[in-house]
Amino acid sequence: MGVRLMVIDDHRLLAEALASALKLRGHRVLASAAPTAGAAELVVSRAPEVCLMGTAAPAEPGAFEPIVRIKRDRPQVAVVVLGPVPSPRGIAAAFAAGASGYVRHDERIEGVERAMVKARAGESAVAPELLQAAFAELLNPVAPPDDEGRRLLAMLTPREVEVLVRVAEGEDTRAIAAGMGIAPSTARTHVQRVLMKLNVGSRLEAAALAARTGLLDRAEPLPLDERRA
């Protein structure tokens, strides 16, 4: 027995192509539509058994808001998401919104049909390999990239950060001393400490490293009452 369904996708051509393929296989397609922005209202008004909803970015905030609305107003409608290979967060977000299934958008038509039938029967429809990949990522998370700028900034005192900012602006030792209200010898000591902590051999290298890592963008200016302390 065919499924009464709707196909929603931001790409109209994809929605119409999938709808045509499913019609040829004996399913009753009530509508195919784009974009997904107005999908909820259309699904609520037509009340299909299953809604196939395409998304290009399952992990984006708000990607599944239409599903929330559909399940609130038409809880009997089973929603199956068609999307890219998702992260665990993408799968979790889809089911948290009320989806009954998640199918890769490059799945064969037979796989889409199986998901539709399972969803209509009240079962969860997720390919085993997607679940395996999600569990693998959850159990072996990829370490976030090293934020070198933040790490280097944490090594410097507030006064040393100010010295680095002045070095990057091209100030020499005398100008640094005058600007900070300290002796040239003290300014020279600060500069040497900055170079040592950043593991560079010159002021030019220090300025280049600070620019490359975004260190200066994170630096907070020293309060006026502390600059001459």
PDB file of C-alpha atoms in Angstrom, residues 39-214:
ATOM      1  CA  ALA A  39       7.006  23.935   4.874  1.00  0.00           C
ATOM      2  CA  ALA A  40       5.356  23.679   8.272  1.00  0.00           C
ATOM      3  CA  GLU A  41       2.216  25.548   7.255  1.00  0.00           C
ATOM      4  CA  LEU A  42       1.868  23.500   4.074  1.00  0.00           C
ATOM      5  CA  VAL A  43       2.291  20.171   5.859  1.00  0.00           C
ATOM      6  CA  VAL A  44      -0.108  21.159   8.628  1.00  0.00           C
ATOM      7  CA  SER A  45      -2.757  22.103   6.077  1.00  0.00           C
ATOM      8  CA  ARG A  46      -2.385  18.967   3.917  1.00  0.00           C
ATOM      9  CA  ALA A  47      -1.772  16.440   6.734  1.00  0.00           C
ATOM     10  CA  PRO A  48       0.180  13.704   4.921  1.00  0.00           C
ATOM     11  CA  GLU A  49       1.139  10.438   6.571  1.00  0.00           C
ATOM     12  CA  VAL A  50       4.828  11.151   5.978  1.00  0.00           C
ATOM     13  CA  CYS A  51       6.788  14.289   5.207  1.00  0.00           C
ATOM     14  CA  LEU A  52      10.206  13.945   3.571  1.00  0.00           C
ATOM     15  CA  MET A  53      12.136  17.078   4.523  1.00  0.00           C
ATOM     16  CA  GLY A  54      15.463  17.898   2.891  1.00  0.00           C
ATOM     17  CA  THR A  55      18.154  19.927   4.628  1.00  0.00           C
ATOM     18  CA  ALA A  56      21.672  20.878   3.568  1.00  0.00           C
ATOM     19  CA  ALA A  57      22.870  21.832   7.069  1.00  0.00           C
ATOM     20  CA  PRO A  58      21.415  19.585   9.789  1.00  0.00           C
ATOM     21  CA  ALA A  59      23.689  20.990  12.499  1.00  0.00           C
ATOM     22  CA  GLU A  60      22.720  24.628  11.886  1.00  0.00           C
ATOM     23  CA  PRO A  61      20.671  26.303  14.649  1.00  0.00           C
ATOM     24  CA  GLY A  62      16.993  26.354  13.718  1.00  0.00           C
ATOM     25  CA  ALA A  63      17.371  23.833  10.887  1.00  0.00           C
ATOM     26  CA  PHE A  64      14.559  21.702  12.291  1.00  0.00           C
ATOM     27  CA  GLU A  65      12.173  24.404  13.512  1.00  0.00           C
ATOM     28  CA  PRO A  66       9.615  23.383  10.831  1.00  0.00           C
ATOM     29  CA  ILE A  67       9.548  19.877  12.327  1.00  0.00           C
ATOM     30  CA  VAL A  68       8.802  21.291  15.780  1.00  0.00           C
ATOM     31  CA  ARG A  69       5.823  23.186  14.353  1.00  0.00           C
ATOM     32  CA  ILE A  70       4.581  20.173  12.373  1.00  0.00           C
ATOM     33  CA  LYS A  71       4.729  17.841  15.369  1.00  0.00           C
ATOM     34  CA  ARG A  72       3.006  20.389  17.561  1.00  0.00           C
ATOM     35  CA  ASP A  73       0.057  20.903  15.216  1.00  0.00           C
ATOM     36  CA  ARG A  74       0.008  17.520  13.424  1.00  0.00           C
ATOM     37  CA  PRO A  75       1.647  14.993  15.778  1.00  0.00           C
ATOM     38  CA  GLN A  76       0.429  12.097  13.618  1.00  0.00           C
ATOM     39  CA  VAL A  77       2.624  13.200  10.686  1.00  0.00           C
ATOM     40  CA  ALA A  78       5.901  11.275  10.574  1.00  0.00           C
ATOM     41  CA  VAL A  79       8.814  13.416   9.391  1.00  0.00           C
ATOM     42  CA  VAL A  80      11.864  11.830   7.749  1.00  0.00           C
ATOM     43  CA  VAL A  81      14.875  14.088   7.237  1.00  0.00           C
ATOM     44  CA  LEU A  82      16.902  13.802   4.033  1.00  0.00           C
ATOM     45  CA  GLY A  83      20.335  15.305   4.495  1.00  0.00           C
ATOM     46  CA  PRO A  84      24.107  14.978   4.196  1.00  0.00           C
ATOM     47  CA  VAL A  85      26.187  12.603   6.295  1.00  0.00           C
ATOM     48  CA  PRO A  86      25.405  14.151   9.675  1.00  0.00           C
ATOM     49  CA  SER A  87      27.390  14.683  12.819  1.00  0.00           C
ATOM     50  CA  PRO A  88      25.972  13.160  16.014  1.00  0.00           C
ATOM     51  CA  ARG A  89      24.701  16.640  16.805  1.00  0.00           C
ATOM     52  CA  GLY A  90      22.791  16.714  13.509  1.00  0.00           C
ATOM     53  CA  ILE A  91      21.074  13.391  14.155  1.00  0.00           C
ATOM     54  CA  ALA A  92      20.306  14.335  17.758  1.00  0.00           C
ATOM     55  CA  ALA A  93      18.854  17.695  16.688  1.00  0.00           C
ATOM     56  CA  ALA A  94      16.580  16.042  14.130  1.00  0.00           C
ATOM     57  CA  PHE A  95      15.142  13.556  16.614  1.00  0.00           C
ATOM     58  CA  ALA A  96      14.921  16.151  19.379  1.00  0.00           C
ATOM     59  CA  ALA A  97      12.738  18.231  17.058  1.00  0.00           C
ATOM     60  CA  GLY A  98      10.425  15.242  16.541  1.00  0.00           C
ATOM     61  CA  ALA A  99      11.727  13.555  13.381  1.00  0.00           C
ATOM     62  CA  SER A 100      11.025   9.856  12.944  1.00  0.00           C
ATOM     63  CA  GLY A 101      13.977   9.165  10.665  1.00  0.00           C
ATOM     64  CA  TYR A 102      17.135  10.411   9.009  1.00  0.00           C
ATOM     65  CA  VAL A 103      18.206   9.281   5.537  1.00  0.00           C
ATOM     66  CA  ARG A 104      21.257  10.357   3.577  1.00  0.00           C
ATOM     67  CA  HIS A 105      20.273  12.409   0.538  1.00  0.00           C
ATOM     68  CA  ASP A 106      22.350  10.142  -1.709  1.00  0.00           C
ATOM     69  CA  GLU A 107      20.432   7.049  -0.562  1.00  0.00           C
ATOM     70  CA  ARG A 108      18.812   4.850  -3.209  1.00  0.00           C
ATOM     71  CA  ILE A 109      15.071   5.245  -3.707  1.00  0.00           C
ATOM     72  CA  GLU A 110      14.499   1.833  -2.065  1.00  0.00           C
ATOM     73  CA  GLY A 111      16.153   3.103   1.113  1.00  0.00           C
ATOM     74  CA  VAL A 112      13.952   6.191   1.146  1.00  0.00           C
ATOM     75  CA  GLU A 113      10.873   3.984   0.744  1.00  0.00           C
ATOM     76  CA  ARG A 114      11.901   1.720   3.626  1.00  0.00           C
ATOM     77  CA  ALA A 115      12.364   4.767   5.855  1.00  0.00           C
ATOM     78  CA  MET A 116       8.940   6.118   4.866  1.00  0.00           C
ATOM     79  CA  VAL A 117       7.184   2.849   5.668  1.00  0.00           C
ATOM     80  CA  LYS A 118       8.958   2.441   8.994  1.00  0.00           C
ATOM     81  CA  ALA A 119       8.202   6.031   9.982  1.00  0.00           C
ATOM     82  CA  ARG A 120       4.529   5.635   9.086  1.00  0.00           C
ATOM     83  CA  ALA A 121       4.429   2.541  11.309  1.00  0.00           C
ATOM     84  CA  GLY A 122       5.784   4.567  14.232  1.00  0.00           C
ATOM     85  CA  GLU A 123       9.315   3.166  14.081  1.00  0.00           C
ATOM     86  CA  SER A 124      12.591   5.047  14.008  1.00  0.00           C
ATOM     87  CA  ALA A 125      14.170   5.014  10.571  1.00  0.00           C
ATOM     88  CA  VAL A 126      17.944   5.516  10.674  1.00  0.00           C
ATOM     89  CA  ALA A 127      20.436   3.512   8.635  1.00  0.00           C
ATOM     90  CA  PRO A 128      22.666   1.366  10.880  1.00  0.00           C
ATOM     91  CA  GLU A 129      25.831   2.829   9.337  1.00  0.00           C
ATOM     92  CA  LEU A 130      24.743   6.340  10.312  1.00  0.00           C
ATOM     93  CA  LEU A 131      24.206   5.250  13.895  1.00  0.00           C
ATOM     94  CA  GLN A 132      27.564   3.472  13.912  1.00  0.00           C
ATOM     95  CA  ALA A 133      29.313   6.598  12.614  1.00  0.00           C
ATOM     96  CA  ALA A 134      27.545   8.747  15.198  1.00  0.00           C
ATOM     97  CA  PHE A 135      28.490   6.439  18.063  1.00  0.00           C
ATOM     98  CA  ALA A 136      32.068   6.250  16.792  1.00  0.00           C
ATOM     99  CA  GLU A 137      32.360  10.037  16.818  1.00  0.00           C
ATOM    100  CA  LEU A 138      30.805  10.287  20.265  1.00  0.00           C
ATOM    101  CA  LEU A 139      33.134   7.632  21.677  1.00  0.00           C
ATOM    102  CA  ASN A 140      36.218   8.992  19.891  1.00  0.00           C
ATOM    103  CA  PRO A 141      35.659  12.730  19.544  1.00  0.00           C
ATOM    104  CA  VAL A 142      38.021  14.677  17.339  1.00  0.00           C
ATOM    105  CA  ALA A 143      40.144  17.026  19.413  1.00  0.00           C
ATOM    106  CA  PRO A 144      39.385  20.698  18.694  1.00  0.00           C
ATOM    107  CA  PRO A 145      42.118  22.551  16.826  1.00  0.00           C
ATOM    108  CA  ASP A 146      44.757  24.171  18.999  1.00  0.00           C
ATOM    109  CA  ASP A 147      43.971  27.835  19.544  1.00  0.00           C
ATOM    110  CA  GLU A 148      47.545  29.053  19.411  1.00  0.00           C
ATOM    111  CA  GLY A 149      46.679  32.700  19.904  1.00  0.00           C
ATOM    112  CA  ARG A 150      44.746  32.031  23.110  1.00  0.00           C
ATOM    113  CA  ARG A 151      47.485  29.719  24.387  1.00  0.00           C
ATOM    114  CA  LEU A 152      50.229  32.270  23.780  1.00  0.00           C
ATOM    115  CA  LEU A 153      48.191  35.082  25.283  1.00  0.00           C
ATOM    116  CA  ALA A 154      47.778  33.067  28.498  1.00  0.00           C
ATOM    117  CA  MET A 155      51.579  32.950  28.836  1.00  0.00           C
ATOM    118  CA  LEU A 156      51.944  36.737  29.004  1.00  0.00           C
ATOM    119  CA  THR A 157      51.218  39.125  31.845  1.00  0.00           C
ATOM    120  CA  PRO A 158      48.988  42.141  31.113  1.00  0.00           C
ATOM    121  CA  ARG A 159      52.079  44.398  30.998  1.00  0.00           C
ATOM    122  CA  GLU A 160      53.813  42.038  28.581  1.00  0.00           C
ATOM    123  CA  VAL A 161      50.736  42.036  26.364  1.00  0.00           C
ATOM    124  CA  GLU A 162      50.899  45.840  26.250  1.00  0.00           C
ATOM    125  CA  VAL A 163      54.576  45.640  25.356  1.00  0.00           C
ATOM    126  CA  LEU A 164      53.800  43.176  22.554  1.00  0.00           C
ATOM    127  CA  VAL A 165      51.082  45.479  21.199  1.00  0.00           C
ATOM    128  CA  ARG A 166      53.554  48.353  21.142  1.00  0.00           C
ATOM    129  CA  VAL A 167      56.210  46.177  19.486  1.00  0.00           C
ATOM    130  CA  ALA A 168      53.693  45.172  16.825  1.00  0.00           C
ATOM    131  CA  GLU A 169      52.925  48.859  16.251  1.00  0.00           C
ATOM    132  CA  GLY A 170      56.607  49.446  15.541  1.00  0.00           C
ATOM    133  CA  GLU A 171      57.614  51.286  18.709  1.00  0.00           C
ATOM    134  CA  ASP A 172      61.253  51.074  19.724  1.00  0.00           C
ATOM    135  CA  THR A 173      62.455  50.665  23.329  1.00  0.00           C
ATOM    136  CA  ARG A 174      62.493  54.414  24.014  1.00  0.00           C
ATOM    137  CA  ALA A 175      58.952  54.885  22.699  1.00  0.00           C
ATOM    138  CA  ILE A 176      57.696  51.886  24.700  1.00  0.00           C
ATOM    139  CA  ALA A 177      59.281  53.298  27.855  1.00  0.00           C
ATOM    140  CA  ALA A 178      57.792  56.742  27.294  1.00  0.00           C
ATOM    141  CA  GLY A 179      54.358  55.400  26.469  1.00  0.00           C
ATOM    142  CA  MET A 180      54.261  53.150  29.527  1.00  0.00           C
ATOM    143  CA  GLY A 181      55.959  55.596  31.886  1.00  0.00           C
ATOM    144  CA  ILE A 182      58.789  53.224  32.722  1.00  0.00           C
ATOM    145  CA  ALA A 183      62.569  53.308  32.417  1.00  0.00           C
ATOM    146  CA  PRO A 184      64.118  52.204  29.089  1.00  0.00           C
ATOM    147  CA  SER A 185      65.946  49.409  30.901  1.00  0.00           C
ATOM    148  CA  THR A 186      62.632  48.110  32.272  1.00  0.00           C
ATOM    149  CA  ALA A 187      61.044  48.320  28.840  1.00  0.00           C
ATOM    150  CA  ARG A 188      64.004  46.402  27.387  1.00  0.00           C
ATOM    151  CA  THR A 189      63.553  43.690  30.054  1.00  0.00           C
ATOM    152  CA  HIS A 190      59.841  43.391  29.237  1.00  0.00           C
ATOM    153  CA  VAL A 191      60.628  43.022  25.534  1.00  0.00           C
ATOM    154  CA  GLN A 192      63.180  40.293  26.196  1.00  0.00           C
ATOM    155  CA  ARG A 193      60.692  38.396  28.362  1.00  0.00           C
ATOM    156  CA  VAL A 194      58.067  38.604  25.641  1.00  0.00           C
ATOM    157  CA  LEU A 195      60.511  37.280  23.045  1.00  0.00           C
ATOM    158  CA  MET A 196      61.538  34.443  25.366  1.00  0.00           C
ATOM    159  CA  LYS A 197      57.951  33.420  26.195  1.00  0.00           C
ATOM    160  CA  LEU A 198      56.922  33.472  22.546  1.00  0.00           C
ATOM    161  CA  ASN A 199      60.092  31.560  21.622  1.00  0.00           C
ATOM    162  CA  VAL A 200      61.096  34.010  18.899  1.00  0.00           C
ATOM    163  CA  GLY A 201      64.418  35.691  18.213  1.00  0.00           C
ATOM    164  CA  SER A 202      63.400  39.202  17.238  1.00  0.00           C
ATOM    165  CA  ARG A 203      60.744  41.865  17.575  1.00  0.00           C
ATOM    166  CA  LEU A 204      59.789  41.360  13.943  1.00  0.00           C
ATOM    167  CA  GLU A 205      59.170  37.651  14.559  1.00  0.00           C
ATOM    168  CA  ALA A 206      57.111  38.471  17.651  1.00  0.00           C
ATOM    169  CA  ALA A 207      54.948  40.911  15.699  1.00  0.00           C
ATOM    170  CA  ALA A 208      54.488  38.391  12.854  1.00  0.00           C
ATOM    171  CA  LEU A 209      53.532  35.595  15.271  1.00  0.00           C
ATOM    172  CA  ALA A 210      51.033  37.829  17.053  1.00  0.00           C
ATOM    173  CA  ALA A 211      49.425  38.783  13.749  1.00  0.00           C
ATOM    174  CA  ARG A 212      49.321  35.223  12.408  1.00  0.00           C
ATOM    175  CA  THR A 213      47.684  33.737  15.499  1.00  0.00           C
ATOM    176  CA  GLY A 214      45.245  36.583  16.102  1.00  0.00           C
TER     177      GLY A 214
END
